[in-house]
Coordinates of C-alpha atoms in Angstrom, one line a residue:
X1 CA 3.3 -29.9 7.5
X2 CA 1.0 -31.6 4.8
X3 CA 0.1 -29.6 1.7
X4 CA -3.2 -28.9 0.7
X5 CA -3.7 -28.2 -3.1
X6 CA -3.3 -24.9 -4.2
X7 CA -6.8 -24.6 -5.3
X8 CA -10.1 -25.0 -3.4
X9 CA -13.0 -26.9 -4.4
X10 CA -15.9 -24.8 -5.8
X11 CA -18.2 -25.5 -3.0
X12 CA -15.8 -25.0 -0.3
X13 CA -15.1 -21.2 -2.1
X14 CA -19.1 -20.9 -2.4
X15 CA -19.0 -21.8 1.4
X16 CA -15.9 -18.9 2.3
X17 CA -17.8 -16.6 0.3
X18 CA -21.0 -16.9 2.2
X19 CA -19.3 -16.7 5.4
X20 CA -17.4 -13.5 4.5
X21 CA -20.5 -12.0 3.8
X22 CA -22.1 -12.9 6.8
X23 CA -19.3 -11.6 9.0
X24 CA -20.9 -8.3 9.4
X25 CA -23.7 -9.9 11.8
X26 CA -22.0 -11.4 14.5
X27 CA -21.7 -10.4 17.5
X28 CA -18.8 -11.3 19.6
X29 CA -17.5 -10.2 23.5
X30 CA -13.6 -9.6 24.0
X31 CA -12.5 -9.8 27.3
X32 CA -8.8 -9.5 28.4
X33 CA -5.3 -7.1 28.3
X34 CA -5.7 -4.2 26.6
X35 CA -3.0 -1.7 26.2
X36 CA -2.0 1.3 24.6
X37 CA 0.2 0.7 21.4
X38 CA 2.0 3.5 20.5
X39 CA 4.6 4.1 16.9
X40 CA 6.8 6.5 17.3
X41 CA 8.5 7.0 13.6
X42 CA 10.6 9.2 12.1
X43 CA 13.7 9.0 10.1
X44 CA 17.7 8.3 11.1
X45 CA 20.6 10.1 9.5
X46 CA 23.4 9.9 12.0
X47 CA 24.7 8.5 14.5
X48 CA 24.8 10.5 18.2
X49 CA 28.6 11.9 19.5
X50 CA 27.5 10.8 22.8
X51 CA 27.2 7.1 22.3
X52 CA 27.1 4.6 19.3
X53 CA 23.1 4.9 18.8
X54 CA 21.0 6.1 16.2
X55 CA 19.0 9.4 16.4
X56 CA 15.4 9.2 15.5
X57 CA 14.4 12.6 13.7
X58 CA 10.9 12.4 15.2
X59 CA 7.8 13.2 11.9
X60 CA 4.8 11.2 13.9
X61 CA 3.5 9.5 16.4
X62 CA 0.0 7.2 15.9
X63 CA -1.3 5.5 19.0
X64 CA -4.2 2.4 18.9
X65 CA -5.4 0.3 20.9
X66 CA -3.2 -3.2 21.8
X67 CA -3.1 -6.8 23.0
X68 CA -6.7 -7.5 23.4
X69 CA -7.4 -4.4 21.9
X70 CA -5.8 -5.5 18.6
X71 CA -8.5 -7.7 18.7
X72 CA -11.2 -5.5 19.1
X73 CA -9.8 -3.4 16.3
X74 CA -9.7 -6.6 13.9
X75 CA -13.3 -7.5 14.6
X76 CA -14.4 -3.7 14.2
X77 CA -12.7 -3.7 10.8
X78 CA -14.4 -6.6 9.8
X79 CA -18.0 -5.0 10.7
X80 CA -18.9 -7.3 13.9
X81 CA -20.7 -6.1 16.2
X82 CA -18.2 -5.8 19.4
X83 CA -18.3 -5.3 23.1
X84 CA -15.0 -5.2 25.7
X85 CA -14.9 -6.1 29.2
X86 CA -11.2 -5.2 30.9
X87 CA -9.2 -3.0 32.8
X88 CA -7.0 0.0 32.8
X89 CA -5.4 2.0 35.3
X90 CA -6.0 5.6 36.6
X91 CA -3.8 7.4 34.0
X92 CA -4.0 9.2 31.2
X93 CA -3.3 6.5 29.2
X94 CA -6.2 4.4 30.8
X95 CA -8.3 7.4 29.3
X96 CA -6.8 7.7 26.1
X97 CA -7.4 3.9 25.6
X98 CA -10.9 4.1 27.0
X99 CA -11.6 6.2 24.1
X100 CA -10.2 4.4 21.6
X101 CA -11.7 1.5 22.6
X102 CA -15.3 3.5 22.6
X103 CA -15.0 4.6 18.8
X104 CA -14.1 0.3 18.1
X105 CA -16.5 -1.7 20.4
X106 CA -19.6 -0.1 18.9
X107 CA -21.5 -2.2 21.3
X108 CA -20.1 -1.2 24.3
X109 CA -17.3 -1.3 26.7
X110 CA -17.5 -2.6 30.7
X111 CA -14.2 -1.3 31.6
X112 CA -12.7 -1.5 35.1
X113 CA -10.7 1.4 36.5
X114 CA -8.6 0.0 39.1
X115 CA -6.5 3.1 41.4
X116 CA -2.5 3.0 41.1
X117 CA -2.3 0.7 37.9
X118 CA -0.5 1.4 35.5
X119 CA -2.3 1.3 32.0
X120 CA 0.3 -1.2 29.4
X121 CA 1.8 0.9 27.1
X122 CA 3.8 0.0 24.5
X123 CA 5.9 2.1 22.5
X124 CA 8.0 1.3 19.6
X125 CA 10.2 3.8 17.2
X126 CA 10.4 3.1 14.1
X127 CA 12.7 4.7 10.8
X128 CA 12.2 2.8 7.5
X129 CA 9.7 0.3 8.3
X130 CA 12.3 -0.7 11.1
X131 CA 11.8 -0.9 14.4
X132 CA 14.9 0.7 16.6
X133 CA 13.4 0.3 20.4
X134 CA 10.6 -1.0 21.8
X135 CA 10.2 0.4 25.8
X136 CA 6.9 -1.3 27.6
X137 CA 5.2 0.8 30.6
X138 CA 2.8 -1.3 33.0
X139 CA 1.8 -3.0 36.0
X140 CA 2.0 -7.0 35.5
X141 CA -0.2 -8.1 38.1
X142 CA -3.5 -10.1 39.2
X143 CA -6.5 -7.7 39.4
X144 CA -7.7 -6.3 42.9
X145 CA -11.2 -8.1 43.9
X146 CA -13.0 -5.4 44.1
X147 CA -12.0 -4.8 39.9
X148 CA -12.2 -8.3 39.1
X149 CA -15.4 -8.5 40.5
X150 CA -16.6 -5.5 38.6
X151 CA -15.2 -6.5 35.9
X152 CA -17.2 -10.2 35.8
X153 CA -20.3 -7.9 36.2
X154 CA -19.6 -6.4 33.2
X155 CA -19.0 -9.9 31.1
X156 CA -22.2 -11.1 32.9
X157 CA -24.0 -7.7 31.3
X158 CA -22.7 -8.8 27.6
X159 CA -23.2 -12.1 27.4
X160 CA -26.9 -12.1 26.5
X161 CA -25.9 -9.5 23.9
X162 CA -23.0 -11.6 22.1
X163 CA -23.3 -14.8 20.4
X164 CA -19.5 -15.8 21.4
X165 CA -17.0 -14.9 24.0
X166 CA -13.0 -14.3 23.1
X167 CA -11.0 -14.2 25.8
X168 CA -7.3 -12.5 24.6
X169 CA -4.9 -13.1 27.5
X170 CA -1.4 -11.3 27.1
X171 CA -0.3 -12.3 30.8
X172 CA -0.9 -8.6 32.5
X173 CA -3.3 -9.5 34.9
X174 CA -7.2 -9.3 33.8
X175 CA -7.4 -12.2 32.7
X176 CA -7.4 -13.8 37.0
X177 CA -7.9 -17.6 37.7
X178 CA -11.6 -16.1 39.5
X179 CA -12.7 -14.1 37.1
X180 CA -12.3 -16.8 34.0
X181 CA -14.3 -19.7 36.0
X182 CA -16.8 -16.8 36.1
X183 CA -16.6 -16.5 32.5
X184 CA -16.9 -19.6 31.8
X185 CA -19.5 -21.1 34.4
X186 CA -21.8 -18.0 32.8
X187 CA -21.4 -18.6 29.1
X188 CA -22.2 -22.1 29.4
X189 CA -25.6 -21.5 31.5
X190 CA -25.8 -18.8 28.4
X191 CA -25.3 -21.3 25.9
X192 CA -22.1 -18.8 24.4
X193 CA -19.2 -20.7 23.2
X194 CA -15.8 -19.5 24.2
X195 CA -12.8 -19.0 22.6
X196 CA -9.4 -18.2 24.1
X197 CA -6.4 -16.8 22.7
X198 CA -4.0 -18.3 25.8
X199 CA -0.5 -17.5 27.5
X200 CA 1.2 -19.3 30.3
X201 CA 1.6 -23.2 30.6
X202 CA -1.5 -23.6 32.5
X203 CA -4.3 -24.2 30.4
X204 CA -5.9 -25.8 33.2
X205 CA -7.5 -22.2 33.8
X206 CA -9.1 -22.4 30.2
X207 CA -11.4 -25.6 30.7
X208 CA -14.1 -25.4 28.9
X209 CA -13.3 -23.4 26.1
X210 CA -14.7 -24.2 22.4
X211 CA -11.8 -23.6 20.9
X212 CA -8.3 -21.9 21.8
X213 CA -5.7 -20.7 19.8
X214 CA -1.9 -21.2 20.9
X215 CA 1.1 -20.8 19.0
X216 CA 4.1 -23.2 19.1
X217 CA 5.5 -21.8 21.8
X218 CA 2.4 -21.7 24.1
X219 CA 1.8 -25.1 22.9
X220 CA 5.2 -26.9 23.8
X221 CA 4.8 -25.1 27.3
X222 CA 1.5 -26.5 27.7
X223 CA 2.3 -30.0 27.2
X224 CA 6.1 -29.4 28.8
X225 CA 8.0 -30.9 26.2
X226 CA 10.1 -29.9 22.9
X227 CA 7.5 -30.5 20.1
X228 CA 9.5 -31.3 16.8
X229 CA 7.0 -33.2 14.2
X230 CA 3.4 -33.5 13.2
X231 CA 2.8 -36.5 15.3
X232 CA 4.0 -34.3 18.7
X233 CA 1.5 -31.4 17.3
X234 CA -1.5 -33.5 16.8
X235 CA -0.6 -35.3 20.4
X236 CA 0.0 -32.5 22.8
X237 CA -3.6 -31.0 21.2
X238 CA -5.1 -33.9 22.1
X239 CA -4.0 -34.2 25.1
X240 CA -4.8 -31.0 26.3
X241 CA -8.1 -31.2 24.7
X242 CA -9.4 -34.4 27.2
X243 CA -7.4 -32.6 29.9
X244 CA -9.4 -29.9 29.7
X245 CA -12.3 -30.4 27.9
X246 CA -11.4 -28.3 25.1
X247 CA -13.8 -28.9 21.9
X248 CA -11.2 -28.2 19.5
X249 CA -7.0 -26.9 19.1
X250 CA -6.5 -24.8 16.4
X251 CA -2.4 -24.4 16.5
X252 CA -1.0 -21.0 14.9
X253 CA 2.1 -21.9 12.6
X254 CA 3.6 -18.8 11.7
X255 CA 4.8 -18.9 8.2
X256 CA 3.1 -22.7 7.9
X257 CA 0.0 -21.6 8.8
X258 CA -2.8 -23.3 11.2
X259 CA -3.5 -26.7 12.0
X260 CA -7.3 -27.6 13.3
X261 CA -7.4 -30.4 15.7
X262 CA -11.2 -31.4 16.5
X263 CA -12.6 -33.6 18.6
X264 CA -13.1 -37.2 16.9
X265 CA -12.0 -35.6 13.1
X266 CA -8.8 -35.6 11.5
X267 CA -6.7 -32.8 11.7
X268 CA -7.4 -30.1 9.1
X269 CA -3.8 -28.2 7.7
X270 CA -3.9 -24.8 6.2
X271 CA -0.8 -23.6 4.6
X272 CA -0.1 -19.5 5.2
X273 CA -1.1 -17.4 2.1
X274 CA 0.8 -14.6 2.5
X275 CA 2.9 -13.4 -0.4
X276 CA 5.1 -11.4 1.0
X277 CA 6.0 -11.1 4.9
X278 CA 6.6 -7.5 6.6
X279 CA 5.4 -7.9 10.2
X280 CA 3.9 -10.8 12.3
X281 CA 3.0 -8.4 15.2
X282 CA -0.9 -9.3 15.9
X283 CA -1.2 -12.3 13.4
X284 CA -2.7 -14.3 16.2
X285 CA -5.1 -11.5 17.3
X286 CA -6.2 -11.6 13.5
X287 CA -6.6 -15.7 13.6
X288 CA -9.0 -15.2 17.0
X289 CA -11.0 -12.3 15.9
X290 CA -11.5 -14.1 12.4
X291 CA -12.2 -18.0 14.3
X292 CA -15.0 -16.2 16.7
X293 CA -16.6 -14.0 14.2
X294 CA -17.0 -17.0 12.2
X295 CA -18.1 -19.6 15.1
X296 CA -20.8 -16.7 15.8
X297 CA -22.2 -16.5 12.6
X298 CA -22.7 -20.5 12.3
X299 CA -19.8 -21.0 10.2
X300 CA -18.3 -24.7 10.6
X301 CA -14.5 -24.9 12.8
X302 CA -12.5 -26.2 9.8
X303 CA -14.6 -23.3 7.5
X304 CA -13.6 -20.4 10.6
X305 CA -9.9 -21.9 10.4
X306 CA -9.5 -21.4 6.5
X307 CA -10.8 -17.9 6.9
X308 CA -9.1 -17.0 10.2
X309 CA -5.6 -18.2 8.1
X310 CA -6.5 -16.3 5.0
X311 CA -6.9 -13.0 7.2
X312 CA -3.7 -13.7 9.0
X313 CA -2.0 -13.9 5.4
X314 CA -3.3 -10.6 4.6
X315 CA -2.0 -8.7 8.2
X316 CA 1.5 -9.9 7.9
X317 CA 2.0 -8.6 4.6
X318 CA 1.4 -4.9 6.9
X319 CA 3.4 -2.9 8.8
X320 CA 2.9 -2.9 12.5
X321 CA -0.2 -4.3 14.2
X322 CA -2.7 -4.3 11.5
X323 CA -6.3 -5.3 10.6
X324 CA -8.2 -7.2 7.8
X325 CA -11.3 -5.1 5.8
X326 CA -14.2 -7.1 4.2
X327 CA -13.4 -6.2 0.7
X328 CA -9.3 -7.4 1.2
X329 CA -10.8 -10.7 2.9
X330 CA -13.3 -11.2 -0.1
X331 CA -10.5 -10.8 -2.9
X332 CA -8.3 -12.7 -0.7
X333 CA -10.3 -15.8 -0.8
X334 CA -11.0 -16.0 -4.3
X335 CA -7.6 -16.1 -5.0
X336 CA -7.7 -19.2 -3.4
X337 CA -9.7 -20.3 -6.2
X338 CA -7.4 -19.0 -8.6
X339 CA -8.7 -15.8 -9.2
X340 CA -7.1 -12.4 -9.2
X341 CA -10.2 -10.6 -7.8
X342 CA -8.7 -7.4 -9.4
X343 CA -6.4 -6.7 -6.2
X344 CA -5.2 -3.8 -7.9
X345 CA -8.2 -2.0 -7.4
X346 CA -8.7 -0.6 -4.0
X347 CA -11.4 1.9 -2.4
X348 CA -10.1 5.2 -1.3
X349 CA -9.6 4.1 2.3
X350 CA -7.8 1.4 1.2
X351 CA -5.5 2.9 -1.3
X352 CA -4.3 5.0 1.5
X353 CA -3.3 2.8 3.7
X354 CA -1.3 0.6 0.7
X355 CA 0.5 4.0 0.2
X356 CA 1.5 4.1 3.4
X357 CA 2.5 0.3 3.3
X358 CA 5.1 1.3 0.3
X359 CA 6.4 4.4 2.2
X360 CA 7.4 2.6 5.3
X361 CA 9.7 0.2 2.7
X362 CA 11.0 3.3 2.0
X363 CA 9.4 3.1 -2.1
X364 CA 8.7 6.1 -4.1
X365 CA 4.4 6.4 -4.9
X366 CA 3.8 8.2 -8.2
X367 CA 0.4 8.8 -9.4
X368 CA -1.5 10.2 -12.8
X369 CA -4.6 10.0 -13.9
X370 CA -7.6 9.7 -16.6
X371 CA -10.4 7.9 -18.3
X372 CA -9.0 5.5 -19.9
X373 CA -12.1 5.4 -21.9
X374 CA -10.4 2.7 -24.8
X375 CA -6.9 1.5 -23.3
X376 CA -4.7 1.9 -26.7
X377 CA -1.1 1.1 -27.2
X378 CA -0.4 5.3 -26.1
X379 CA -2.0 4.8 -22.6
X380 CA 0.2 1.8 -22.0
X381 CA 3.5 4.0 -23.2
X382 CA 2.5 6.4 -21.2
X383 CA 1.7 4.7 -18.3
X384 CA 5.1 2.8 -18.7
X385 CA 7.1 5.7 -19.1
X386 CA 5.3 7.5 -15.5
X387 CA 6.6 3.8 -13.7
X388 CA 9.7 4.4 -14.6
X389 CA 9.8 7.3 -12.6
X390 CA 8.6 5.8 -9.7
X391 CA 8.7 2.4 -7.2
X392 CA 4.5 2.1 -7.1
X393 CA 2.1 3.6 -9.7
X394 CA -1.1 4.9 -9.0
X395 CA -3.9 5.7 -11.5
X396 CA -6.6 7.8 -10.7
X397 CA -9.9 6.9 -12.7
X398 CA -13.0 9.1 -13.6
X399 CA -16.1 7.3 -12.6
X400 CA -18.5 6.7 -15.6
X401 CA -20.6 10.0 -13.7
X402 CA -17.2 12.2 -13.9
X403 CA -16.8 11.3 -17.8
X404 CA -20.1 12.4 -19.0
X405 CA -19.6 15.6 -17.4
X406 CA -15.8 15.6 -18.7
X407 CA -16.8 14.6 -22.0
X408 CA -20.3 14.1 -23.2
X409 CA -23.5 11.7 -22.8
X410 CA -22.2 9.9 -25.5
X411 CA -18.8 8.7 -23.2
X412 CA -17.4 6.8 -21.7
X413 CA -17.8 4.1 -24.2
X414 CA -16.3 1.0 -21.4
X415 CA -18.1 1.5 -17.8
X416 CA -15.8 2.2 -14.8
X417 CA -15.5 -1.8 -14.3
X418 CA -14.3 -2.8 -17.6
X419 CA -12.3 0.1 -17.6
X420 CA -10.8 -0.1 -14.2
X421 CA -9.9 -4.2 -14.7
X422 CA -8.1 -3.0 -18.4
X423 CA -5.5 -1.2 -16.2
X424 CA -5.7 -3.5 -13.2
X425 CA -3.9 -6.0 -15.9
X426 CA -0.9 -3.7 -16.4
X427 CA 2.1 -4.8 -14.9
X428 CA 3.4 -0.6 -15.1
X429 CA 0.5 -0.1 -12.8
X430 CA 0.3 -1.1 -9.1
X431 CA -3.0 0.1 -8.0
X432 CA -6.2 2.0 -9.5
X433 CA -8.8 4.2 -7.5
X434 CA -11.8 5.9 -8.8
X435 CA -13.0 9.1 -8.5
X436 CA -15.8 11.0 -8.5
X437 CA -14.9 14.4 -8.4
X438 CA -13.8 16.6 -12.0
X439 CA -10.8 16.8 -11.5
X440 CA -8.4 14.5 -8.9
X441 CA -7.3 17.1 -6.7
X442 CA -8.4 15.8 -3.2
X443 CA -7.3 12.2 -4.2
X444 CA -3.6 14.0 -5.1
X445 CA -3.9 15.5 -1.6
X446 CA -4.7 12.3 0.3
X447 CA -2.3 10.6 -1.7
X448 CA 0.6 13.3 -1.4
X449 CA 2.6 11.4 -4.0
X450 CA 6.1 12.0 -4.4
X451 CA 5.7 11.8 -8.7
X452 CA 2.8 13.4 -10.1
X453 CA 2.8 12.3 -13.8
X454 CA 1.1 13.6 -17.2
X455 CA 0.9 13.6 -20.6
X456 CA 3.8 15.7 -22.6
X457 CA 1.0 17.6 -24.1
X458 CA 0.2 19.3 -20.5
X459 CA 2.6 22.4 -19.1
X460 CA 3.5 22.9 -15.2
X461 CA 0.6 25.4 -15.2
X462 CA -2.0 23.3 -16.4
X463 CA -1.2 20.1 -14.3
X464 CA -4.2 19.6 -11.5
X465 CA -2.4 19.2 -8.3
X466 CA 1.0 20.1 -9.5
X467 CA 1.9 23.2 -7.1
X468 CA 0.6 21.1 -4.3
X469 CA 3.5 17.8 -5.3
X470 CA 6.1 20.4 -5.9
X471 CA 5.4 22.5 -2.4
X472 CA 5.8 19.4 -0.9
X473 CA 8.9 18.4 -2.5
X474 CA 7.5 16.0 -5.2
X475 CA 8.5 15.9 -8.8
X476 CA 6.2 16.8 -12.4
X477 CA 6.7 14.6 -14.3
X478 CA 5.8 15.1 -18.2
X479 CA 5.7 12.1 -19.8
X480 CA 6.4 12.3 -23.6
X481 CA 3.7 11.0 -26.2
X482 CA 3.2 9.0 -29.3
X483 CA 1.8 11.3 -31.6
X484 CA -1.6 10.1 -33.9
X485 CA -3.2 8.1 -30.9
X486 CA -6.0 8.7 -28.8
X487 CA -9.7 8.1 -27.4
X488 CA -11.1 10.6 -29.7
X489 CA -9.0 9.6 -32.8
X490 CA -10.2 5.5 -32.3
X491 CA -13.8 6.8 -31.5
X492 CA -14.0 9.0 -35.0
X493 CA -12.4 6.0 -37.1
X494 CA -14.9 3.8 -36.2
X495 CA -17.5 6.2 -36.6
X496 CA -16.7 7.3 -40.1
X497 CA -16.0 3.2 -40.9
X498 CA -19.8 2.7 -39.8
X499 CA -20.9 5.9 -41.8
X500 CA -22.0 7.5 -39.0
X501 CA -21.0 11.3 -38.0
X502 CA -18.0 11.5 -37.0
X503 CA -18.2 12.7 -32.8
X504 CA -17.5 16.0 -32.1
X505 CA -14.4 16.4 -29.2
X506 CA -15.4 17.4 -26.0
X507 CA -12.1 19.2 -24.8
X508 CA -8.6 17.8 -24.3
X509 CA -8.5 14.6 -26.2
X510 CA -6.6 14.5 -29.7
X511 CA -3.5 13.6 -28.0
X512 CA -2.6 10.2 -26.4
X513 CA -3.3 11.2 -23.2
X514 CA -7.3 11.6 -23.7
X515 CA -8.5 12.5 -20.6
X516 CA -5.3 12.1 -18.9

């Protein structure tokens, strides 16, 4: 695969940028499989008498909504308006996805209830970040007419409401022969561009589409041959493209990334960004739900591709079928541009779900926290010496609002930016959240870190949040100090250098962990 320069062009970022931000107001109609995902996880420590298998000490079960659901999820995370038009059976699970899917497609659902079919479920069991089993549960078959029909009724009610259809075929049966030449016979008197996420060989059933999204595989079945090099990509695209009358190919790569073939352009290559790899499970949903939102706010094909393969980047560094927030895709694409974008500081909502990221790889979270009002040489030590007792570091920060009340009107001295990026650039430090509150109990409780770490100048007793780690079998850590350095100390140097009087201290700060 060809490989673009590891930079982008200023404009080109200007032009990522703008799109990200206008991400929020599209409006975009999924129609396909849904289906139940379900994570069953827990932990293994032996092996069962009865045969060689592991048992699963059960601590959790999370269910979402799957397959064409994923999608709805990514484009709900992302702040697009959604609608869903599908199918489910007359289970429970058919109403337990019907919910979920309510609470993600904020502008509505059309979905089909069709008597004696069985809802997909799909239930994996996981210990460690490792999945042990997966078992599926559903009917795989062609809708009856009476739901099909209902259910092109209900993509005939959305499309004056959308400004692009995605059509996310997993091969269960909603997505029929009838009811896509419905689809698509409608959104072009509508004037709605369609993109399709395809299965099968036979993308004969597709024609029309603006774009679809296959993967290798789906690709090489397409065209029925082995595709080995660039030259059989590009071909088979093209192909398939006058076939069918597709305006464009854009070819999911896995760890390579995506390749844009347009109609009458050269292709367009974009290598993966990912860093790190933990799951591919719902990469392609990401790519679609990225490519559409992006097509529906105006944003050029090879501008939606770049975006929908920076999103995909971000997902598989997840565990499990997971989704892409404005504020990741932002930072994200400036570090295409070279630049950090302060990655290590995350939103509460965020933070948690890193935590969680680092407990399914099994790594120990720590946390401590502070103003950090002038980061000295003591912070740093002490910061150090709370990693070492630990696989990830947190550090709780007092907004600017908290340290007046903490401290004064005359603190903080740095504002919660400047102070925030100052510990973003420790490499002892993995991620920093701020706070609001006086003290960081309910971020410790959210956080439920397995180190809770402070200054040596604190006891047991007088640690916020301490009896809540230890109850739930965390450690205290007490970190020891380097004596002469702190906040306060630094603050009343300068002060009497300048002849001015020296500041009064406003409660715990003559050690080195001011504020701490």
């Amino acid at each position: 695969m060809p490989t673009p320069s590891e930079g982008r062009e200023s404009g080109e970022l200007a032009a990522l940028l703008e799109v990200c931000d206008r991400l929020g107001r599209a409006r975009v109609l999924v129609v396909g499989d849904a289906m139940l995902d379900r994570f069953v996880r827990g932990s293994v420590k032996r092996v069962s008498p009865e045969a060689p298998i592991p048992i699963l000490s059960i601590e959790g079960e999370l269910s979402m909504p799957g397959g064409a659901g994923n999608v709805v999820r990514n484009l709900a995370a992302l702040g697009v308006g959604t609608a869903f038009a599908g199918a489910v059976g007359d289970d429970p699970a058919g109403e337990q996805l019907a919910a979920l899917l309510a609470q993600k497609a904020v502008l509505g659902t059309g979905l089909a209830v069709e008597p004696g079919r069985r809802t997909p479920v799909k239930t994996r069991y996981v210990a460690g970040g490792q999945q042990l089993l997966r078992t599926d549960f559903e009917t795989v078959a062609p809708l009856a007419k009476a739901t099909e029909d209902a259910l092109a009724a209900a993509v005939g009610q959305w499309l004056k409401a959308v400004d692009v259809v995605l059509v996310s075929d997993y091969a269960k049966g909603a997505v029929t022969p009838a009811l896509l030449a419905a689809l698509m016979a409608a959104a072009r008197a509508a004037g709605r561009p369609v993109v399709v996420d395809p299965k099968g060989a036979d993308f004969a059933r597709y024609a029309g589409a603006a774009v679809i999204t296959p993967n290798r595989g789906e690709l090489s079945a397409a065209a029925g041959r082995a595709l080995a090099t660039e030259d059989d990509y590009e071909e088979a695209a093209r192909v398939l493209m006058a076939a069918h009358g597709f305006g464009a190919v854009c070819l999911t790569r896995s760890e390579e990334g995506v390749s844009l073939y347009g109609a009458g352009s050269d292709p367009v290559h974009v290598r993966a960004g990912a860093r790190e790899v933990f799951d591919v499970s719902g990469a392609g949903d990401t790519v679609a739900a990225v490519l559409a939102a992006g097509l529906a706010v105006g944003a050029t094909l090879p501008l939606c591709a770049e975006l929908a393969n920076t999103a995909a980047g971000i997902v598989v560094g997840k565990v499990g079928t997971a989704v892409v927030h404005p504020d990741e895709l932002r930072r994200a694409v400036l570090r295409l541009g070279g630049k950090d974008a302060t990655r290590k500081i995350l939103p509460r909502e965020r933070l948690l779900e890193t935590v969680a990221l680092w407990r399914g790889r099994g790594l120990r979270v720590g946390f401590t926290n502070g103003c950090f009002d002038l980061l000295h040489p003591g912070h740093a030590a002490m910061l150090a010496g709370a990693r070492q007792e630990c696989d990830r570091l947190v550090v709780g920060l007092n907004t600017d609002a908290s340290v007046r009340r903490l401290k004064g009107p005359s603190r903080p001295i740095q504002d919660q930016a400047s102070r925030a990026h100052m510990l973003a650039s420790l490499g002892c430090v993995d991620a920093v959240v701020l706070f609001d509150e006086d003290t960081p109990l309910e971020l410790i409780r959210a956080v439920a870190p397995d180190m809770l770490a402070k200054g040596g100048d604190y006891t047991l007793d007088t640690v916020v949040g301490a009896d809540l780690v230890m109850a739930a079998g965390g450690r205290v850590v007490l970190v020891p100090l380097e004596q002469g350095r702190s906040t306060t100390d630094i603050i009343r140097r300068i002060r009497k250098e300048d002849g001015a009087s020296p500041e009064q201290p406003s409660g715990r700060g003559d050690s080195v962990s001011d504020g701490l």
